[in-house]
Amino acid sequence: IFSLYSAMSTAISNAGPPLEYQSSPERIDGATVNIPLDSLEELYPDIQRFTAMALKFSYHPGSPSEPRVLLIERNGKNSSWGNTWEPGGGTPDKEDPTIIHSAARESGEETQIWPERFAKDAITCSFYHEDRKTGDIVLMRTLGFIIIDNEKTMAQRVWSSEMQQPIGQSSVEISDEHLDHCWFTEDEVRSAALYVKGTPPGPFAMILAKKDMVLLAFELFRQSQGQNVPPSFDIVR
């Protein structure tokens, strides 16, 4: 184990991506992780840290047939991966009944969007991460859940490829943990630059795991739109 972590630490310290997959993003049945957090740790005994992700999709009034995903820009002063873009999410609290509730709570805290339902199809991957405070290499698993609601158009702030920044009216109230928000198309997410440790990120950069999870979420979201009542979980606040 030590030699593996040592090798991973060496790889991370070089000019490569800040993480290496242990398992790439995949679709899972959300029911398998809709369990108490203690049971989740038993389900994934090798994982040292869990994070939850809430993915919100909507449509811009100017392009009502093209889904966009909400991403928020991390504040680099007090967090890892500063100035990169991501969906709302974070670390579970002990008070959260399940990691699905963690995703809902983090969405509410970071974007003021409180989900009432998540799609049954969820996303997960695991990767090695260098702890910002200790420098230790930890094995992290992120679980992502797609928000389902009846609101079809709310995206207002969109990405300008010419100006390389979000433009337009603000439609989301973000927390002070983040600098900005924007609704991105699938093609825009696909074109996002990959964050490299030690290199200042460009205007729109994402870490590899989150970029790949968001792209898979686009696929699952499109599939859910073909169902009158897609399978889902209700969230009780």
PDB file of C-alpha atoms in Angstrom:
ATOM      1  CA  ILE A   1       0.000   0.000   0.000  1.00  0.00           C
ATOM      2  CA  PHE A   2       2.797   2.399   0.872  1.00  0.00           C
ATOM      3  CA  SER A   3       4.550   1.819  -2.435  1.00  0.00           C
ATOM      4  CA  LEU A   4       1.302   2.440  -4.323  1.00  0.00           C
ATOM      5  CA  TYR A   5       0.639   5.680  -2.486  1.00  0.00           C
ATOM      6  CA  SER A   6       4.267   6.720  -2.951  1.00  0.00           C
ATOM      7  CA  ALA A   7       3.988   6.144  -6.684  1.00  0.00           C
ATOM      8  CA  MET A   8       0.745   8.080  -6.849  1.00  0.00           C
ATOM      9  CA  SER A   9       2.298  10.951  -4.888  1.00  0.00           C
ATOM     10  CA  THR A  10       5.191  11.089  -7.331  1.00  0.00           C
ATOM     11  CA  ALA A  11       2.817  11.170 -10.274  1.00  0.00           C
ATOM     12  CA  ILE A  12       0.774  13.947  -8.734  1.00  0.00           C
ATOM     13  CA  SER A  13       3.835  16.048  -7.953  1.00  0.00           C
ATOM     14  CA  ASN A  14       4.817  16.015 -11.621  1.00  0.00           C
ATOM     15  CA  ALA A  15       3.197  18.235 -14.226  1.00  0.00           C
ATOM     16  CA  GLY A  16       0.325  15.843 -14.904  1.00  0.00           C
ATOM     17  CA  PRO A  17      -3.333  15.889 -13.893  1.00  0.00           C
ATOM     18  CA  PRO A  18      -3.998  16.247 -10.138  1.00  0.00           C
ATOM     19  CA  LEU A  19      -5.549  12.816  -9.887  1.00  0.00           C
ATOM     20  CA  GLU A  20      -5.534   9.321 -11.319  1.00  0.00           C
ATOM     21  CA  TYR A  21      -8.651   7.214 -11.654  1.00  0.00           C
ATOM     22  CA  GLN A  22      -9.096   4.108  -9.592  1.00  0.00           C
ATOM     23  CA  SER A  23     -12.402   3.603 -11.425  1.00  0.00           C
ATOM     24  CA  SER A  24     -13.739   5.792 -14.241  1.00  0.00           C
ATOM     25  CA  PRO A  25     -17.250   7.312 -14.126  1.00  0.00           C
ATOM     26  CA  GLU A  26     -20.066   4.814 -14.467  1.00  0.00           C
ATOM     27  CA  ARG A  27     -23.830   4.674 -14.129  1.00  0.00           C
ATOM     28  CA  ILE A  28     -25.201   3.063 -10.970  1.00  0.00           C
ATOM     29  CA  ASP A  29     -28.654   2.454  -9.534  1.00  0.00           C
ATOM     30  CA  GLY A  30     -29.125   5.181  -6.943  1.00  0.00           C
ATOM     31  CA  ALA A  31     -30.925   2.696  -4.688  1.00  0.00           C
ATOM     32  CA  THR A  32     -27.624   0.944  -4.001  1.00  0.00           C
ATOM     33  CA  VAL A  33     -26.241   4.061  -2.279  1.00  0.00           C
ATOM     34  CA  ASN A  34     -29.485   5.311  -0.731  1.00  0.00           C
ATOM     35  CA  ILE A  35     -28.308   3.833   2.558  1.00  0.00           C
ATOM     36  CA  PRO A  36     -26.932   5.198   5.849  1.00  0.00           C
ATOM     37  CA  LEU A  37     -23.463   6.698   5.551  1.00  0.00           C
ATOM     38  CA  ASP A  38     -21.991   3.982   7.781  1.00  0.00           C
ATOM     39  CA  SER A  39     -23.354   1.367   5.404  1.00  0.00           C
ATOM     40  CA  LEU A  40     -21.921   3.287   2.449  1.00  0.00           C
ATOM     41  CA  GLU A  41     -18.474   2.991   4.017  1.00  0.00           C
ATOM     42  CA  GLU A  42     -19.024  -0.758   4.319  1.00  0.00           C
ATOM     43  CA  LEU A  43     -20.113  -0.902   0.672  1.00  0.00           C
ATOM     44  CA  TYR A  44     -16.855   0.769  -0.403  1.00  0.00           C
ATOM     45  CA  PRO A  45     -14.362  -0.323   2.285  1.00  0.00           C
ATOM     46  CA  ASP A  46     -11.272   0.978   0.451  1.00  0.00           C
ATOM     47  CA  ILE A  47     -12.558   4.543   0.132  1.00  0.00           C
ATOM     48  CA  GLN A  48     -11.103   7.073   2.564  1.00  0.00           C
ATOM     49  CA  ARG A  49     -13.262  10.048   1.634  1.00  0.00           C
ATOM     50  CA  PHE A  50     -16.675  10.482  -0.003  1.00  0.00           C
ATOM     51  CA  THR A  51     -18.117  13.485  -1.779  1.00  0.00           C
ATOM     52  CA  ALA A  52     -21.611  14.135  -3.127  1.00  0.00           C
ATOM     53  CA  MET A  53     -22.523  15.994  -6.322  1.00  0.00           C
ATOM     54  CA  ALA A  54     -25.867  17.462  -7.431  1.00  0.00           C
ATOM     55  CA  LEU A  55     -26.290  18.071 -11.167  1.00  0.00           C
ATOM     56  CA  LYS A  56     -28.898  20.618 -12.226  1.00  0.00           C
ATOM     57  CA  PHE A  57     -29.979  20.878 -15.874  1.00  0.00           C
ATOM     58  CA  SER A  58     -32.134  23.512 -17.519  1.00  0.00           C
ATOM     59  CA  TYR A  59     -32.812  25.214 -20.854  1.00  0.00           C
ATOM     60  CA  HIS A  60     -31.957  28.725 -21.971  1.00  0.00           C
ATOM     61  CA  PRO A  61     -34.948  30.608 -23.432  1.00  0.00           C
ATOM     62  CA  GLY A  62     -32.844  31.322 -26.520  1.00  0.00           C
ATOM     63  CA  SER A  63     -32.175  27.609 -27.176  1.00  0.00           C
ATOM     64  CA  PRO A  64     -35.036  25.681 -25.530  1.00  0.00           C
ATOM     65  CA  SER A  65     -34.069  22.332 -27.063  1.00  0.00           C
ATOM     66  CA  GLU A  66     -30.474  22.302 -25.819  1.00  0.00           C
ATOM     67  CA  PRO A  67     -29.915  21.280 -22.182  1.00  0.00           C
ATOM     68  CA  ARG A  68     -27.362  23.144 -20.099  1.00  0.00           C
ATOM     69  CA  VAL A  69     -25.783  22.136 -16.816  1.00  0.00           C
ATOM     70  CA  LEU A  70     -25.141  24.474 -13.910  1.00  0.00           C
ATOM     71  CA  LEU A  71     -21.484  24.747 -12.877  1.00  0.00           C
ATOM     72  CA  ILE A  72     -19.965  26.971 -10.240  1.00  0.00           C
ATOM     73  CA  GLU A  73     -16.413  28.290 -10.026  1.00  0.00           C
ATOM     74  CA  ARG A  74     -14.414  27.331  -6.942  1.00  0.00           C
ATOM     75  CA  ASN A  75     -12.815  30.017  -4.811  1.00  0.00           C
ATOM     76  CA  GLY A  76      -9.126  29.097  -4.802  1.00  0.00           C
ATOM     77  CA  LYS A  77      -8.238  30.852  -1.558  1.00  0.00           C
ATOM     78  CA  ASN A  78      -9.440  28.186   0.857  1.00  0.00           C
ATOM     79  CA  SER A  79      -9.943  25.060  -1.241  1.00  0.00           C
ATOM     80  CA  SER A  80      -8.307  22.585  -3.569  1.00  0.00           C
ATOM     81  CA  TRP A  81      -8.650  22.973  -7.342  1.00  0.00           C
ATOM     82  CA  GLY A  82      -9.034  26.746  -7.102  1.00  0.00           C
ATOM     83  CA  ASN A  83     -10.770  28.548  -9.975  1.00  0.00           C
ATOM     84  CA  THR A  84     -11.984  25.303 -11.551  1.00  0.00           C
ATOM     85  CA  TRP A  85     -15.635  24.685 -12.407  1.00  0.00           C
ATOM     86  CA  GLU A  86     -17.876  21.978 -10.953  1.00  0.00           C
ATOM     87  CA  PRO A  87     -21.474  21.091 -10.074  1.00  0.00           C
ATOM     88  CA  GLY A  88     -22.671  21.865  -6.576  1.00  0.00           C
ATOM     89  CA  GLY A  89     -21.535  19.326  -4.010  1.00  0.00           C
ATOM     90  CA  GLY A  90     -19.240  18.531  -1.136  1.00  0.00           C
ATOM     91  CA  THR A  91     -18.463  16.291   1.802  1.00  0.00           C
ATOM     92  CA  PRO A  92     -21.258  14.507   3.708  1.00  0.00           C
ATOM     93  CA  ASP A  93     -22.126  15.691   7.206  1.00  0.00           C
ATOM     94  CA  LYS A  94     -22.701  13.171   9.975  1.00  0.00           C
ATOM     95  CA  GLU A  95     -26.271  14.454  10.237  1.00  0.00           C
ATOM     96  CA  ASP A  96     -27.057  13.511   6.622  1.00  0.00           C
ATOM     97  CA  PRO A  97     -29.185  10.323   6.532  1.00  0.00           C
ATOM     98  CA  THR A  98     -27.651   9.267   3.204  1.00  0.00           C
ATOM     99  CA  ILE A  99     -25.212  10.662   0.649  1.00  0.00           C
ATOM    100  CA  ILE A 100     -28.239  11.513  -1.516  1.00  0.00           C
ATOM    101  CA  HIS A 101     -29.300  13.895   1.236  1.00  0.00           C
ATOM    102  CA  SER A 102     -25.724  15.215   1.269  1.00  0.00           C
ATOM    103  CA  ALA A 103     -26.045  16.095  -2.415  1.00  0.00           C
ATOM    104  CA  ALA A 104     -29.369  17.867  -1.807  1.00  0.00           C
ATOM    105  CA  ARG A 105     -28.035  19.815   1.176  1.00  0.00           C
ATOM    106  CA  GLU A 106     -24.861  20.891  -0.643  1.00  0.00           C
ATOM    107  CA  SER A 107     -26.914  22.032  -3.641  1.00  0.00           C
ATOM    108  CA  GLY A 108     -29.069  24.169  -1.371  1.00  0.00           C
ATOM    109  CA  GLU A 109     -26.107  25.641   0.493  1.00  0.00           C
ATOM    110  CA  GLU A 110     -24.062  26.426  -2.608  1.00  0.00           C
ATOM    111  CA  THR A 111     -26.703  27.431  -5.173  1.00  0.00           C
ATOM    112  CA  GLN A 112     -29.970  27.898  -3.204  1.00  0.00           C
ATOM    113  CA  ILE A 113     -31.473  25.147  -5.376  1.00  0.00           C
ATOM    114  CA  TRP A 114     -33.083  22.631  -3.025  1.00  0.00           C
ATOM    115  CA  PRO A 115     -33.879  19.395  -4.904  1.00  0.00           C
ATOM    116  CA  GLU A 116     -37.101  17.561  -4.193  1.00  0.00           C
ATOM    117  CA  ARG A 117     -36.301  14.592  -6.451  1.00  0.00           C
ATOM    118  CA  PHE A 118     -33.210  12.943  -7.894  1.00  0.00           C
ATOM    119  CA  ALA A 119     -33.135  10.615 -10.889  1.00  0.00           C
ATOM    120  CA  LYS A 120     -32.799   6.925 -10.050  1.00  0.00           C
ATOM    121  CA  ASP A 121     -29.766   6.636 -12.323  1.00  0.00           C
ATOM    122  CA  ALA A 122     -26.723   8.024 -10.533  1.00  0.00           C
ATOM    123  CA  ILE A 123     -23.021   8.366 -11.375  1.00  0.00           C
ATOM    124  CA  THR A 124     -19.903   7.440  -9.448  1.00  0.00           C
ATOM    125  CA  CYS A 125     -16.145   7.209  -9.826  1.00  0.00           C
ATOM    126  CA  SER A 126     -13.140   6.966  -7.529  1.00  0.00           C
ATOM    127  CA  PHE A 127      -9.753   8.613  -7.806  1.00  0.00           C
ATOM    128  CA  TYR A 128      -6.624   9.424  -5.858  1.00  0.00           C
ATOM    129  CA  HIS A 129      -6.423  12.924  -4.420  1.00  0.00           C
ATOM    130  CA  GLU A 130      -3.703  14.825  -2.606  1.00  0.00           C
ATOM    131  CA  ASP A 131      -5.105  16.291   0.598  1.00  0.00           C
ATOM    132  CA  ARG A 132      -4.525  20.036   0.528  1.00  0.00           C
ATOM    133  CA  LYS A 133      -3.803  20.312   4.259  1.00  0.00           C
ATOM    134  CA  THR A 134      -1.792  17.166   4.964  1.00  0.00           C
ATOM    135  CA  GLY A 135      -0.319  16.334   1.577  1.00  0.00           C
ATOM    136  CA  ASP A 136      -1.452  12.724   2.025  1.00  0.00           C
ATOM    137  CA  ILE A 137      -2.780  10.760  -0.936  1.00  0.00           C
ATOM    138  CA  VAL A 138      -6.331   9.592  -0.247  1.00  0.00           C
ATOM    139  CA  LEU A 139      -8.711   7.449  -2.259  1.00  0.00           C
ATOM    140  CA  MET A 140     -11.864   9.496  -2.884  1.00  0.00           C
ATOM    141  CA  ARG A 141     -15.225   8.435  -4.307  1.00  0.00           C
ATOM    142  CA  THR A 142     -17.690  10.938  -5.730  1.00  0.00           C
ATOM    143  CA  LEU A 143     -21.362  10.084  -6.197  1.00  0.00           C
ATOM    144  CA  GLY A 144     -23.382  12.324  -8.504  1.00  0.00           C
ATOM    145  CA  PHE A 145     -27.173  12.691  -8.621  1.00  0.00           C
ATOM    146  CA  ILE A 146     -29.281  14.393 -11.292  1.00  0.00           C
ATOM    147  CA  ILE A 147     -31.941  16.788 -10.038  1.00  0.00           C
ATOM    148  CA  ILE A 148     -35.435  16.242 -11.460  1.00  0.00           C
ATOM    149  CA  ASP A 149     -38.001  19.039 -11.405  1.00  0.00           C
ATOM    150  CA  ASN A 150     -40.677  20.632 -13.564  1.00  0.00           C
ATOM    151  CA  GLU A 151     -38.847  23.884 -14.278  1.00  0.00           C
ATOM    152  CA  LYS A 152     -37.802  23.815 -17.916  1.00  0.00           C
ATOM    153  CA  THR A 153     -36.220  27.244 -18.446  1.00  0.00           C
ATOM    154  CA  MET A 154     -34.182  29.098 -15.851  1.00  0.00           C
ATOM    155  CA  ALA A 155     -30.721  29.341 -17.382  1.00  0.00           C
ATOM    156  CA  GLN A 156     -29.761  32.959 -17.932  1.00  0.00           C
ATOM    157  CA  ARG A 157     -26.031  33.308 -17.323  1.00  0.00           C
ATOM    158  CA  VAL A 158     -24.174  31.573 -20.158  1.00  0.00           C
ATOM    159  CA  TRP A 159     -20.619  31.215 -21.427  1.00  0.00           C
ATOM    160  CA  SER A 160     -19.208  33.652 -23.989  1.00  0.00           C
ATOM    161  CA  SER A 161     -16.525  31.934 -26.064  1.00  0.00           C
ATOM    162  CA  GLU A 162     -15.463  35.321 -27.416  1.00  0.00           C
ATOM    163  CA  MET A 163     -15.017  36.952 -23.994  1.00  0.00           C
ATOM    164  CA  GLN A 164     -14.051  33.698 -22.241  1.00  0.00           C
ATOM    165  CA  GLN A 165     -16.324  34.413 -19.298  1.00  0.00           C
ATOM    166  CA  PRO A 166     -19.952  34.081 -18.220  1.00  0.00           C
ATOM    167  CA  ILE A 167     -22.306  36.807 -19.399  1.00  0.00           C
ATOM    168  CA  GLY A 168     -25.942  37.605 -18.783  1.00  0.00           C
ATOM    169  CA  GLN A 169     -28.350  37.961 -15.924  1.00  0.00           C
ATOM    170  CA  SER A 170     -27.616  36.100 -12.713  1.00  0.00           C
ATOM    171  CA  SER A 171     -30.152  33.354 -12.055  1.00  0.00           C
ATOM    172  CA  VAL A 172     -28.513  31.541  -9.140  1.00  0.00           C
ATOM    173  CA  GLU A 173     -27.408  32.718  -5.709  1.00  0.00           C
ATOM    174  CA  ILE A 174     -24.051  31.097  -4.975  1.00  0.00           C
ATOM    175  CA  SER A 175     -22.248  30.799  -1.651  1.00  0.00           C
ATOM    176  CA  ASP A 176     -19.015  32.583  -0.776  1.00  0.00           C
ATOM    177  CA  GLU A 177     -17.190  29.291  -1.410  1.00  0.00           C
ATOM    178  CA  HIS A 178     -17.534  30.029  -5.130  1.00  0.00           C
ATOM    179  CA  LEU A 179     -16.775  32.955  -7.406  1.00  0.00           C
ATOM    180  CA  ASP A 180     -19.304  32.680 -10.224  1.00  0.00           C
ATOM    181  CA  HIS A 181     -21.844  30.431 -11.907  1.00  0.00           C
ATOM    182  CA  CYS A 182     -22.719  29.609 -15.494  1.00  0.00           C
ATOM    183  CA  TRP A 183     -24.954  27.281 -17.507  1.00  0.00           C
ATOM    184  CA  PHE A 184     -22.845  25.258 -19.957  1.00  0.00           C
ATOM    185  CA  THR A 185     -23.816  23.188 -22.989  1.00  0.00           C
ATOM    186  CA  GLU A 186     -22.447  19.686 -23.450  1.00  0.00           C
ATOM    187  CA  ASP A 187     -20.062  20.852 -26.179  1.00  0.00           C
ATOM    188  CA  GLU A 188     -18.761  23.598 -23.912  1.00  0.00           C
ATOM    189  CA  VAL A 189     -18.111  21.123 -21.105  1.00  0.00           C
ATOM    190  CA  ARG A 190     -16.378  18.814 -23.549  1.00  0.00           C
ATOM    191  CA  SER A 191     -14.058  21.652 -24.552  1.00  0.00           C
ATOM    192  CA  ALA A 192     -13.152  22.594 -20.964  1.00  0.00           C
ATOM    193  CA  ALA A 193      -9.412  22.566 -20.268  1.00  0.00           C
ATOM    194  CA  LEU A 194      -8.156  19.998 -17.757  1.00  0.00           C
ATOM    195  CA  TYR A 195      -6.801  21.345 -14.497  1.00  0.00           C
ATOM    196  CA  VAL A 196      -3.105  20.617 -13.944  1.00  0.00           C
ATOM    197  CA  LYS A 197      -1.629  20.990 -10.480  1.00  0.00           C
ATOM    198  CA  GLY A 198       0.853  23.836 -10.208  1.00  0.00           C
ATOM    199  CA  THR A 199      -0.431  25.527 -13.350  1.00  0.00           C
ATOM    200  CA  PRO A 200      -2.887  28.436 -13.159  1.00  0.00           C
ATOM    201  CA  PRO A 201      -6.168  27.253 -14.696  1.00  0.00           C
ATOM    202  CA  GLY A 202      -7.573  29.035 -17.710  1.00  0.00           C
ATOM    203  CA  PRO A 203     -10.951  30.789 -17.750  1.00  0.00           C
ATOM    204  CA  PHE A 204     -12.837  27.473 -17.980  1.00  0.00           C
ATOM    205  CA  ALA A 205     -11.008  24.495 -16.487  1.00  0.00           C
ATOM    206  CA  MET A 206     -12.288  21.352 -14.757  1.00  0.00           C
ATOM    207  CA  ILE A 207     -10.649  18.429 -13.033  1.00  0.00           C
ATOM    208  CA  LEU A 208     -10.811  15.253 -15.110  1.00  0.00           C
ATOM    209  CA  ALA A 209     -13.175  13.249 -12.880  1.00  0.00           C
ATOM    210  CA  LYS A 210     -15.769  16.004 -12.621  1.00  0.00           C
ATOM    211  CA  LYS A 211     -15.645  16.756 -16.335  1.00  0.00           C
ATOM    212  CA  ASP A 212     -16.202  13.107 -17.214  1.00  0.00           C
ATOM    213  CA  MET A 213     -18.997  12.745 -14.655  1.00  0.00           C
ATOM    214  CA  VAL A 214     -20.793  15.797 -16.053  1.00  0.00           C
ATOM    215  CA  LEU A 215     -20.529  14.455 -19.601  1.00  0.00           C
ATOM    216  CA  LEU A 216     -22.036  11.138 -18.501  1.00  0.00           C
ATOM    217  CA  ALA A 217     -24.768  13.067 -16.680  1.00  0.00           C
ATOM    218  CA  PHE A 218     -25.719  14.783 -19.947  1.00  0.00           C
ATOM    219  CA  GLU A 219     -26.317  11.348 -21.476  1.00  0.00           C
ATOM    220  CA  LEU A 220     -28.448  10.183 -18.553  1.00  0.00           C
ATOM    221  CA  PHE A 221     -30.395  13.441 -18.472  1.00  0.00           C
ATOM    222  CA  ARG A 222     -31.267  13.169 -22.158  1.00  0.00           C
ATOM    223  CA  GLN A 223     -32.478   9.611 -21.612  1.00  0.00           C
ATOM    224  CA  SER A 224     -34.687  10.721 -18.718  1.00  0.00           C
ATOM    225  CA  GLN A 225     -36.353  13.357 -20.918  1.00  0.00           C
ATOM    226  CA  GLY A 226     -37.871  10.588 -23.024  1.00  0.00           C
ATOM    227  CA  GLN A 227     -39.899   9.353 -20.048  1.00  0.00           C
ATOM    228  CA  ASN A 228     -43.102  10.992 -18.849  1.00  0.00           C
ATOM    229  CA  VAL A 229     -42.283  10.132 -15.238  1.00  0.00           C
ATOM    230  CA  PRO A 230     -38.631   9.111 -14.931  1.00  0.00           C
ATOM    231  CA  PRO A 231     -37.747   6.831 -11.982  1.00  0.00           C
ATOM    232  CA  SER A 232     -36.657   8.993  -9.072  1.00  0.00           C
ATOM    233  CA  PHE A 233     -36.075   9.421  -5.350  1.00  0.00           C
ATOM    234  CA  ASP A 234     -38.016  11.946  -3.268  1.00  0.00           C
ATOM    235  CA  ILE A 235     -35.922  14.062  -0.920  1.00  0.00           C
ATOM    236  CA  VAL A 236     -37.438  15.028   2.446  1.00  0.00           C
ATOM    237  CA  ARG A 237     -35.835  18.131   3.937  1.00  0.00           C
TER     238      ARG A 237
END
